Short mmCIF file of C-alpha atoms in Angstrom, two decimals:
data_model
loop_
_atom_site.label_atom_id
_atom_site.label_comp_id
_atom_site.label_asym_id
_atom_site.label_seq_id
_atom_site.Cartn_x
_atom_site.Cartn_y
_atom_site.Cartn_z
CA MET A 236 -71.47 -53.53 -3.37
CA SER A 237 -68.59 -55.61 -2.18
CA GLN A 238 -67.08 -55.62 -5.38
CA ASN A 239 -67.27 -51.88 -5.50
CA ILE A 240 -65.91 -51.72 -1.80
CA GLN A 241 -62.89 -54.05 -3.06
CA ILE A 242 -62.31 -51.37 -5.81
CA HIS A 243 -62.20 -48.40 -3.80
CA THR A 244 -60.18 -49.97 -1.54
CA LEU A 245 -57.86 -51.02 -4.02
CA ASN A 246 -57.36 -47.61 -5.43
CA ASN A 247 -57.11 -46.27 -2.22
CA ASP A 248 -54.26 -48.47 -2.59
CA GLU A 249 -52.98 -47.97 -5.41
CA LYS A 250 -52.56 -44.04 -4.10
CA ASN A 251 -50.78 -44.75 -0.96
CA VAL A 252 -48.30 -46.91 -2.76
CA ARG A 253 -47.95 -44.00 -5.35
CA SER A 254 -47.81 -41.31 -2.83
CA ASP A 255 -44.99 -43.50 -0.77
CA THR A 256 -43.37 -43.16 -3.99
CA VAL A 257 -43.34 -40.39 -4.70
CA SER A 258 -42.14 -39.51 -0.49
CA LYS A 259 -39.14 -42.21 -1.11
CA THR A 260 -38.06 -40.35 -4.38
CA SER A 261 -38.36 -36.92 -3.56
CA VAL A 262 -35.83 -37.56 0.01
CA LYS A 263 -33.50 -39.87 -2.01
CA ALA A 264 -33.67 -36.38 -4.64
CA ALA A 265 -33.16 -34.07 -2.04
CA TRP A 266 -30.44 -36.10 -0.38
CA GLY A 267 -28.32 -37.13 -4.17
CA SER A 268 -28.62 -33.13 -4.68
CA PHE A 269 -27.60 -32.40 -0.76
CA ILE A 270 -24.80 -34.98 -0.98
CA GLY A 271 -23.29 -34.03 -4.78
CA THR A 272 -23.15 -29.84 -3.89
CA THR A 273 -22.02 -30.08 -0.93
CA ILE A 274 -18.67 -32.08 -2.66
CA GLU A 275 -18.64 -29.82 -5.72
CA TRP A 276 -19.18 -26.68 -3.21
CA TYR A 277 -15.96 -28.31 -0.83
CA ASP A 278 -14.14 -28.37 -3.89
CA TYR A 279 -15.15 -25.21 -4.96
CA PHE A 280 -14.63 -23.49 -1.47
CA ILE A 281 -11.27 -25.47 -0.85
CA TYR A 282 -9.93 -22.47 -3.82
CA GLY A 283 -11.08 -19.76 -1.99
CA THR A 284 -9.59 -20.62 1.43
CA ALA A 285 -6.51 -21.89 -0.31
CA ALA A 286 -6.96 -18.15 -2.35
CA ALA A 287 -6.94 -16.20 0.86
CA LEU A 288 -4.07 -18.11 3.31
CA VAL A 289 -1.99 -20.15 1.52
CA PHE A 290 -1.65 -18.86 -3.03
CA PRO A 291 -0.15 -15.28 -2.10
CA HIS A 292 2.54 -17.57 0.00
CA VAL A 293 2.94 -20.68 -2.82
CA PHE A 294 2.42 -19.75 -6.18
CA PHE A 295 2.82 -15.98 -6.42
CA THR A 296 6.11 -15.24 -4.02
CA ASN A 297 7.45 -12.77 -6.67
CA LEU A 298 5.21 -9.86 -6.13
CA SER A 299 4.56 -8.19 -3.30
CA PRO A 300 2.65 -8.96 -0.60
CA ALA A 301 -0.08 -6.76 -1.55
CA MET A 302 -0.21 -7.58 -5.29
CA ALA A 303 0.28 -11.33 -4.52
CA THR A 304 -2.63 -10.96 -2.74
CA LEU A 305 -4.53 -9.38 -5.23
CA MET A 306 -3.11 -11.77 -7.89
CA SER A 307 -4.36 -14.64 -5.45
CA MET A 308 -8.42 -13.18 -5.53
CA ILE A 309 -7.84 -12.61 -9.61
CA SER A 310 -6.97 -16.26 -10.36
CA PHE A 311 -10.51 -17.23 -7.50
CA SER A 312 -12.42 -15.08 -9.56
CA VAL A 313 -11.64 -16.07 -12.82
CA ALA A 314 -13.87 -19.36 -12.24
CA PHE A 315 -16.71 -17.03 -12.84
CA VAL A 316 -16.05 -15.46 -16.29
CA VAL A 317 -16.50 -19.44 -17.57
CA ARG A 318 -19.71 -20.54 -15.67
CA PRO A 319 -22.39 -19.11 -17.50
CA VAL A 320 -20.22 -20.81 -20.50
CA GLY A 321 -20.36 -23.96 -18.44
CA GLY A 322 -24.16 -23.08 -17.66
CA MET A 323 -25.38 -22.81 -21.77
CA VAL A 324 -23.44 -25.59 -22.83
CA ILE A 325 -24.39 -28.19 -19.86
CA GLY A 326 -27.68 -26.61 -19.52
CA HIS A 327 -28.44 -27.40 -23.25
CA PHE A 328 -27.65 -30.88 -23.22
CA GLY A 329 -29.53 -31.38 -20.26
CA ASP A 330 -32.29 -29.86 -21.02
CA ARG A 331 -31.77 -32.55 -23.87
CA MET A 332 -30.13 -35.78 -22.14
CA GLY A 333 -31.54 -35.14 -18.78
CA ARG A 334 -30.72 -34.34 -14.97
CA LYS A 335 -28.72 -37.02 -13.71
CA LYS A 336 -26.20 -37.72 -16.65
CA LEU A 337 -24.71 -34.35 -16.68
CA LEU A 338 -24.31 -34.14 -12.89
CA VAL A 339 -22.63 -37.48 -13.01
CA PHE A 340 -19.79 -35.39 -14.88
CA THR A 341 -19.74 -32.27 -13.45
CA LEU A 342 -18.73 -33.65 -10.28
CA MET A 343 -16.13 -35.99 -11.76
CA VAL A 344 -14.59 -32.62 -13.15
CA MET A 345 -14.22 -30.86 -10.10
CA GLY A 346 -13.56 -33.83 -8.03
CA LEU A 347 -10.39 -34.63 -10.33
CA CYS A 348 -9.45 -30.62 -11.01
CA THR A 349 -9.37 -30.53 -7.23
CA ALA A 350 -6.99 -32.99 -6.59
CA ALA A 351 -4.48 -32.24 -9.27
CA ILE A 352 -4.11 -28.67 -7.44
CA GLY A 353 -2.88 -30.38 -4.58
CA PHE A 354 -0.19 -32.05 -6.70
CA LEU A 355 1.25 -28.68 -8.48
CA PRO A 356 5.02 -27.15 -7.49
CA SER A 357 5.01 -23.76 -6.19
CA TYR A 358 6.82 -20.84 -7.73
CA GLU A 359 9.79 -22.13 -5.81
CA GLN A 360 10.03 -25.17 -7.82
CA GLY A 361 8.33 -24.88 -11.30
CA GLY A 362 8.14 -20.99 -11.53
CA GLU A 363 5.18 -19.58 -13.96
CA THR A 364 4.36 -23.50 -14.51
CA GLY A 365 2.77 -23.29 -11.42
CA PRO A 366 0.47 -20.56 -11.50
CA ILE A 367 -0.60 -20.91 -15.08
CA LEU A 368 -1.75 -24.20 -14.26
CA LEU A 369 -3.69 -23.44 -10.79
CA ILE A 370 -5.53 -21.09 -13.68
CA LEU A 371 -6.54 -23.19 -15.35
CA LEU A 372 -7.71 -25.48 -13.81
CA ARG A 373 -9.28 -23.03 -11.84
CA ILE A 374 -11.67 -22.23 -15.06
CA ILE A 375 -11.93 -25.58 -15.49
CA GLN A 376 -13.73 -25.97 -12.15
CA GLY A 377 -15.67 -23.45 -13.18
CA PHE A 378 -17.10 -24.38 -16.29
CA ALA A 379 -17.77 -27.91 -14.44
CA LEU A 380 -19.89 -25.82 -11.84
CA GLY A 381 -21.73 -23.61 -13.22
CA GLY A 382 -23.48 -26.09 -15.19
CA GLU A 383 -23.23 -28.64 -11.80
CA TRP A 384 -25.44 -25.69 -10.13
CA GLY A 385 -28.77 -25.99 -12.44
CA GLY A 386 -28.88 -29.66 -12.52
CA ALA A 387 -28.80 -29.94 -9.03
CA ALA A 388 -31.08 -27.48 -8.42
CA LEU A 389 -33.65 -29.22 -10.37
CA MET A 390 -33.41 -32.73 -9.27
CA SER A 391 -34.59 -31.37 -5.97
CA VAL A 392 -36.90 -28.52 -6.50
CA GLU A 393 -38.79 -30.65 -9.10
CA HIS A 394 -39.00 -34.13 -6.93
CA ALA A 395 -40.31 -31.48 -4.39
CA PRO A 396 -43.47 -32.40 -2.61
CA LYS A 397 -46.84 -30.13 -3.21
CA GLY A 398 -46.16 -27.06 -0.98
CA ARG A 399 -42.54 -27.61 -0.35
CA ARG A 400 -40.54 -26.77 -2.60
CA GLY A 401 -38.77 -24.13 -0.85
CA LEU A 402 -37.95 -26.05 1.97
CA TRP A 403 -36.62 -28.84 -0.78
CA GLY A 404 -35.40 -26.50 -2.93
CA SER A 405 -33.47 -25.31 0.00
CA THR A 406 -31.43 -28.84 0.72
CA MET A 407 -29.81 -28.40 -2.13
CA GLN A 408 -28.36 -25.32 -1.21
CA MET A 409 -27.22 -26.28 1.75
CA GLY A 410 -24.76 -28.23 -0.04
CA VAL A 411 -22.64 -24.55 -0.35
CA PRO A 412 -22.55 -24.13 3.27
CA ALA A 413 -22.03 -27.39 4.08
CA GLY A 414 -19.33 -27.50 1.56
CA LEU A 415 -18.00 -24.53 3.03
CA LEU A 416 -18.44 -26.23 6.46
CA VAL A 417 -16.23 -29.63 5.64
CA SER A 418 -13.65 -27.46 3.10
CA ALA A 419 -13.21 -24.88 6.42
CA GLY A 420 -12.71 -27.71 9.05
CA ALA A 421 -10.20 -29.41 6.58
CA PHE A 422 -8.17 -26.32 6.48
CA ALA A 423 -8.91 -25.44 9.95
CA LEU A 424 -6.86 -28.74 10.65
CA VAL A 425 -3.96 -28.12 9.27
CA SER A 426 -3.68 -24.78 9.72
CA SER A 427 -2.56 -25.47 13.16
CA LEU A 428 0.68 -26.53 11.66
CA PRO A 429 3.77 -24.41 12.03
CA ASP A 430 4.27 -22.82 8.77
CA GLU A 431 7.09 -24.28 7.72
CA LEU A 432 4.84 -27.51 6.91
CA PHE A 433 1.66 -25.56 6.18
CA PHE A 434 3.19 -24.30 3.30
CA GLY A 435 5.21 -26.39 2.32
CA TRP A 436 2.72 -29.68 2.07
CA ALA A 437 -0.10 -29.51 4.54
CA TRP A 438 -2.19 -27.23 2.42
CA ARG A 439 -1.72 -30.18 -0.31
CA LEU A 440 -3.97 -32.09 1.89
CA PRO A 441 -7.31 -30.98 1.50
CA PHE A 442 -7.25 -30.43 -2.10
CA ILE A 443 -6.30 -34.78 -2.42
CA PHE A 444 -9.07 -35.57 -0.04
CA SER A 445 -11.20 -34.35 -2.68
CA LEU A 446 -10.91 -37.73 -4.00
CA ALA A 447 -12.34 -39.73 -0.87
CA LEU A 448 -15.39 -37.53 -1.31
CA LEU A 449 -15.99 -38.02 -5.25
CA GLY A 450 -16.21 -41.91 -4.72
CA VAL A 451 -19.32 -40.75 -2.22
CA GLY A 452 -20.54 -38.27 -4.40
CA LEU A 453 -20.82 -40.29 -7.77
CA TYR A 454 -22.31 -43.34 -5.93
CA ILE A 455 -24.98 -41.61 -4.78
CA ARG A 456 -25.72 -39.27 -7.48
CA MET A 457 -26.01 -42.72 -9.56
CA GLN A 458 -28.99 -43.69 -7.36
CA VAL A 459 -31.03 -41.02 -8.26
CA SER A 460 -33.80 -40.27 -11.20
CA GLU A 461 -34.58 -38.38 -13.23
CA PRO A 462 -37.70 -35.96 -12.57
CA GLU A 463 -41.04 -36.96 -13.41
CA GLY A 464 -41.54 -33.52 -15.22
CA PHE A 465 -38.62 -34.62 -17.44
CA GLU A 466 -39.59 -38.09 -17.95
CA GLU A 467 -43.74 -37.08 -19.14
CA ILE A 468 -41.85 -34.51 -22.08
CA ALA A 469 -39.28 -37.14 -23.03
CA ARG A 470 -41.47 -39.75 -23.24
CA LYS A 471 -43.94 -37.62 -25.54
CA GLY A 472 -41.09 -37.17 -27.73
CA ASP A 473 -41.34 -33.24 -26.52
CA ILE A 474 -37.44 -32.48 -25.85
CA ASP A 475 -36.55 -28.96 -26.74
CA LYS A 476 -34.08 -28.94 -29.87
CA ALA A 477 -32.92 -25.97 -29.17
CA PRO A 478 -33.61 -24.65 -25.06
CA LEU A 479 -31.00 -21.98 -24.83
CA MET A 480 -32.38 -20.16 -28.39
CA ASN A 481 -35.50 -20.42 -26.90
CA VAL A 482 -34.28 -19.01 -23.34
CA ILE A 483 -32.91 -15.91 -25.29
CA LYS A 484 -36.17 -15.74 -27.44
CA TYR A 485 -38.87 -15.81 -25.09
CA GLU A 486 -37.51 -14.98 -21.52
CA LYS A 487 -34.45 -12.40 -22.27
CA LYS A 488 -35.77 -9.48 -19.99
CA LYS A 489 -36.93 -12.58 -17.39
CA THR A 490 -32.71 -13.72 -17.30
CA ILE A 491 -31.38 -10.24 -17.07
CA VAL A 492 -33.15 -9.41 -14.01
CA MET A 493 -32.55 -12.92 -12.51
CA ALA A 494 -28.70 -12.22 -13.30
CA PHE A 495 -28.70 -9.33 -11.03
CA PHE A 496 -31.65 -10.41 -9.10
CA GLN A 497 -28.97 -12.06 -6.59
CA THR A 498 -26.41 -9.08 -6.31
CA VAL A 499 -26.65 -8.45 -2.17
CA ALA A 500 -26.45 -12.33 -2.07
CA ASN A 501 -23.02 -12.84 -3.81
CA VAL A 502 -21.37 -10.05 -3.16
CA GLY A 503 -21.99 -10.86 1.20
CA TYR A 504 -21.40 -14.05 0.82
CA PHE A 505 -17.92 -13.41 -0.81
CA LEU A 506 -17.27 -10.60 0.76
CA ILE A 507 -17.44 -12.95 4.40
CA THR A 508 -16.22 -16.56 3.32
CA VAL A 509 -13.12 -15.38 0.46
CA TYR A 510 -11.90 -11.49 1.64
CA SER A 511 -13.01 -11.35 5.18
CA LEU A 512 -10.34 -14.69 5.65
CA SER A 513 -7.59 -12.12 4.38
CA TYR A 514 -8.66 -8.80 5.91
CA ILE A 515 -8.65 -10.57 9.31
CA THR A 516 -5.20 -12.47 8.50
CA GLU A 517 -3.01 -9.55 6.34
CA HIS A 518 -4.92 -6.39 7.35
CA LEU A 519 -5.04 -7.07 11.03
CA GLN A 520 -2.53 -9.30 11.06
CA ILE A 521 -4.78 -12.46 13.45
CA PRO A 522 -3.71 -15.85 13.09
CA ARG A 523 -4.89 -17.33 10.49
CA SER A 524 -6.20 -20.47 12.51
CA VAL A 525 -8.20 -17.09 14.23
CA ALA A 526 -10.06 -16.84 11.08
CA SER A 527 -10.63 -20.74 9.87
CA ASN A 528 -12.06 -21.24 13.26
CA ALA A 529 -14.79 -18.12 12.78
CA LEU A 530 -15.21 -19.24 9.48
CA LEU A 531 -16.04 -23.02 10.36
CA ILE A 532 -18.48 -22.01 12.95
CA ALA A 533 -19.84 -19.63 10.62
CA ALA A 534 -20.82 -22.03 8.02
CA ALA A 535 -22.38 -24.50 10.17
CA VAL A 536 -25.08 -21.64 11.64
CA ASP A 537 -25.84 -21.25 7.78
CA LEU A 538 -26.13 -25.03 7.59
CA LEU A 539 -28.32 -25.09 10.14
CA MET A 540 -30.54 -21.65 9.40
CA GLN A 541 -31.20 -23.11 5.47
CA PRO A 542 -34.08 -24.69 5.30
CA VAL A 543 -35.73 -22.54 8.59
CA PHE A 544 -35.57 -19.82 5.65
CA GLY A 545 -36.50 -22.09 3.00
CA TRP A 546 -39.39 -23.91 5.02
CA LEU A 547 -40.76 -20.40 5.31
CA SER A 548 -40.63 -18.91 2.63
CA ASP A 549 -43.01 -22.05 1.51
CA LYS A 550 -45.90 -20.05 3.83
CA LEU A 551 -44.69 -16.35 3.49
CA GLY A 552 -43.82 -16.11 -0.13
CA ARG A 553 -39.96 -16.51 -2.08
CA LYS A 554 -40.09 -12.36 -1.87
CA VAL A 555 -41.01 -11.85 1.44
CA ILE A 556 -38.08 -14.00 2.95
CA TYR A 557 -35.88 -12.76 0.03
CA GLY A 558 -36.44 -9.30 0.68
CA PHE A 559 -35.53 -9.54 4.52
CA GLY A 560 -32.06 -10.64 4.17
CA THR A 561 -31.82 -8.28 1.15
CA LEU A 562 -32.58 -5.54 3.59
CA PHE A 563 -30.19 -7.54 6.91
CA PHE A 564 -27.21 -7.34 4.24
CA ALA A 565 -27.59 -3.37 3.93
CA CYS A 566 -28.05 -2.70 7.51
CA TYR A 567 -25.27 -5.10 8.60
CA ALA A 568 -22.57 -3.87 5.72
CA PHE A 569 -21.28 -1.25 8.72
CA PRO A 570 -21.48 -3.05 11.74
CA PHE A 571 -19.99 -6.46 9.98
CA PHE A 572 -16.41 -4.53 10.26
CA GLU A 573 -16.70 -3.18 13.52
CA LEU A 574 -17.00 -6.40 14.93
CA LEU A 575 -13.99 -7.49 12.77
CA ASN A 576 -11.51 -4.34 13.75
CA THR A 577 -12.47 -5.25 17.20
CA ALA A 578 -10.00 -8.22 16.92
CA ASN A 579 -11.28 -10.13 18.86
CA PRO A 580 -11.99 -14.07 18.30
CA VAL A 581 -15.42 -14.10 19.31
CA TYR A 582 -16.39 -10.53 18.00
CA ILE A 583 -15.15 -11.88 14.62
CA THR A 584 -17.00 -15.75 15.31
CA ILE A 585 -20.46 -13.69 15.76
CA ALA A 586 -19.72 -11.12 12.52
CA LEU A 587 -19.41 -13.78 10.28
CA SER A 588 -21.84 -16.33 11.87
CA LEU A 589 -24.56 -13.57 11.81
CA GLY A 590 -23.56 -12.67 7.93
CA LEU A 591 -23.85 -16.06 6.77
CA GLY A 592 -26.70 -17.42 9.44
CA LEU A 593 -29.40 -14.21 9.13
CA GLY A 594 -27.90 -12.86 5.69
CA HIS A 595 -26.92 -15.59 3.55
CA ALA A 596 -29.21 -18.82 4.90
CA SER A 597 -32.22 -16.09 4.07
CA THR A 598 -31.16 -15.26 0.56
CA GLY A 599 -28.93 -18.14 -0.36
CA SER A 600 -32.17 -21.16 0.69
CA LEU A 601 -34.20 -19.80 -2.28
CA HIS A 602 -31.87 -19.68 -5.28
CA GLY A 603 -32.43 -22.68 -6.32
CA VAL A 604 -36.25 -22.52 -5.96
CA ILE A 605 -36.90 -19.14 -7.01
CA TYR A 606 -34.72 -19.95 -10.39
CA ALA A 607 -36.12 -23.17 -11.19
CA GLU A 608 -39.27 -21.22 -11.04
CA GLN A 609 -39.40 -19.08 -13.16
CA TYR A 610 -38.86 -21.07 -16.03
CA PRO A 611 -40.70 -23.85 -18.02
CA THR A 612 -39.52 -27.40 -18.08
CA ARG A 613 -38.86 -28.08 -21.39
CA TYR A 614 -35.75 -25.33 -20.73
CA ARG A 615 -35.43 -24.73 -17.42
CA PHE A 616 -32.42 -26.45 -17.35
CA SER A 617 -30.52 -24.21 -19.12
CA GLY A 618 -32.67 -20.92 -18.34
CA ALA A 619 -31.99 -21.18 -14.79
CA SER A 620 -28.12 -22.07 -15.09
CA THR A 621 -27.65 -19.41 -17.84
CA ALA A 622 -28.75 -17.02 -14.83
CA TYR A 623 -27.68 -18.19 -12.16
CA GLN A 624 -24.28 -18.76 -13.38
CA LEU A 625 -24.55 -14.68 -15.14
CA SER A 626 -24.98 -12.68 -11.99
CA GLY A 627 -21.44 -14.66 -11.17
CA ILE A 628 -19.92 -12.32 -13.38
CA VAL A 629 -21.77 -9.53 -12.35
CA SER A 630 -21.13 -9.49 -8.60
CA SER A 631 -18.99 -12.59 -7.10
CA ALA A 632 -16.40 -12.83 -9.37
CA PRO A 633 -15.59 -8.19 -8.64
CA THR A 634 -16.32 -8.59 -5.26
CA PRO A 635 -13.13 -9.62 -3.82
CA ILE A 636 -10.91 -7.98 -6.09
CA ILE A 637 -13.06 -4.81 -5.45
CA ALA A 638 -13.04 -4.84 -1.77
CA ALA A 639 -9.31 -5.97 -2.36
CA TRP A 640 -8.47 -2.60 -4.43
CA LEU A 641 -11.05 -0.46 -2.10
CA ILE A 642 -9.48 -1.40 1.43
CA THR A 643 -5.36 -0.86 -0.49
CA SER A 644 -7.12 2.30 -1.93
CA THR A 645 -8.97 4.11 0.82
CA GLY A 646 -6.83 2.64 3.78
CA ASN A 647 -10.23 1.59 6.02
CA SER A 648 -13.59 -0.54 5.31
CA SER A 649 -16.29 1.88 5.24
CA ALA A 650 -15.80 2.49 0.69
CA VAL A 651 -16.99 -1.72 0.94
CA SER A 652 -19.08 -1.79 3.91
CA TRP A 653 -21.30 1.29 1.23
CA PHE A 654 -20.41 -1.30 -1.92
CA VAL A 655 -22.42 -3.89 0.49
CA ILE A 656 -25.34 -0.79 0.42
CA ALA A 657 -25.28 -0.36 -3.16
CA ALA A 658 -25.53 -4.12 -3.74
CA ALA A 659 -28.29 -5.02 -1.89
CA ALA A 660 -30.45 -1.69 -3.38
CA ILE A 661 -30.12 -3.46 -6.38
CA THR A 662 -31.32 -6.63 -5.56
CA LEU A 663 -34.17 -4.97 -4.04
CA PHE A 664 -35.37 -3.21 -7.40
CA CYS A 665 -34.52 -6.73 -9.38
CA ILE A 666 -37.33 -8.53 -6.97
CA PHE A 667 -39.75 -5.47 -6.78
CA LEU A 668 -39.41 -6.27 -10.92
CA THR A 669 -40.43 -10.12 -9.57
CA LYS A 670 -43.30 -12.21 -9.87
CA GLU A 671 -44.13 -14.24 -6.39
CA THR A 672 -43.84 -18.26 -7.85
CA TYR A 673 -44.32 -20.00 -4.49
CA ARG A 674 -48.22 -21.30 -5.47
CA ILE A 675 -47.77 -21.56 -9.13
CA ASP A 676 -47.25 -25.43 -10.47
CA ILE A 677 -43.92 -26.11 -12.58
CA ASN A 678 -44.86 -29.16 -14.46
CA LYS A 679 -45.52 -27.49 -17.37
#
């Protein structure tokens, strides 16, 4: 009898140890995904902020103000064209070699490219050399980020405790507003300087600062282990030799739907975080410090709200929460510009904060978990990365360009608002076509 009790006690102790291990691993994976993603999106967004506030005055000074802004937005958007390539290539090796190695690689590439931009010659210093190198580095950034997102999403979601994938997955997505928050904060510090200093050398400091963040990110990501689901496949020798081909063969329709799934989230997000900065400073003639500070506050609101919506998706379902965010963007399309057009710093801050804190937080927080849940473990990296990055070409890349063209052509913001509403209609249709996944077992 005592022997049975002892065995029972040992079994319970083993379960508790196993449970503690899973909990620590989940936290470490979530923390690693959050920090690493924050740094990579800092690198990415620092370019977007500079594209709106700096590059027209530094790299495209040989063009008219309108054309300089348009070319700067094109240089920002070009990365989205190569992101699917990065997603496919890095996703392929991630499904074969593991998530961790590829995440370290992408972090290094992003950090070094961002720092290099800080040392580029302006148009006045080097003529066409500066703009050409700028676009080249942006393309490399896009390739790296194309693979980074999928790996970070899978690390947080595949390590998540049962029933909490939405919350745990949101920690990775929180890296997006956190990266924006840090980049906006960095630019807010230098934006207060006089134009001569700001456009001369101060704008370079946030880019060079990426080297310090790179060291921190590499250290943290090296501490995270591979997800159990992938390790199990590796132990069995069941690694997929052609993961991308299987995505195309078995998941073609699903991947097409998922490429359009986040249309409104992308349109809304890049309209708020990239084009609105140009709209505020160039169209409304408001100091850049107002735009930078408003974006800083809005990013903080987005960061705080993302885990809330991630948690709610574990309770109510992914489609319900994502549908709410989609409808919010549609209803907010006209009020957003009405608030901006007041030219009041308080209302501008409210406009950006509502857009990111409700519209983007309720949609963007779920991208990691929704895309990861759509594909089996054997080719999940390839499938999630490919679908997600294709969405960048469909809706992220064109948004700043289309918004700039619509404002220039019509002279008002109504056309841009209708553009957002059309994007919401596309997303609602995709939500209808997508199966609910918040209760499924993904370790298959």
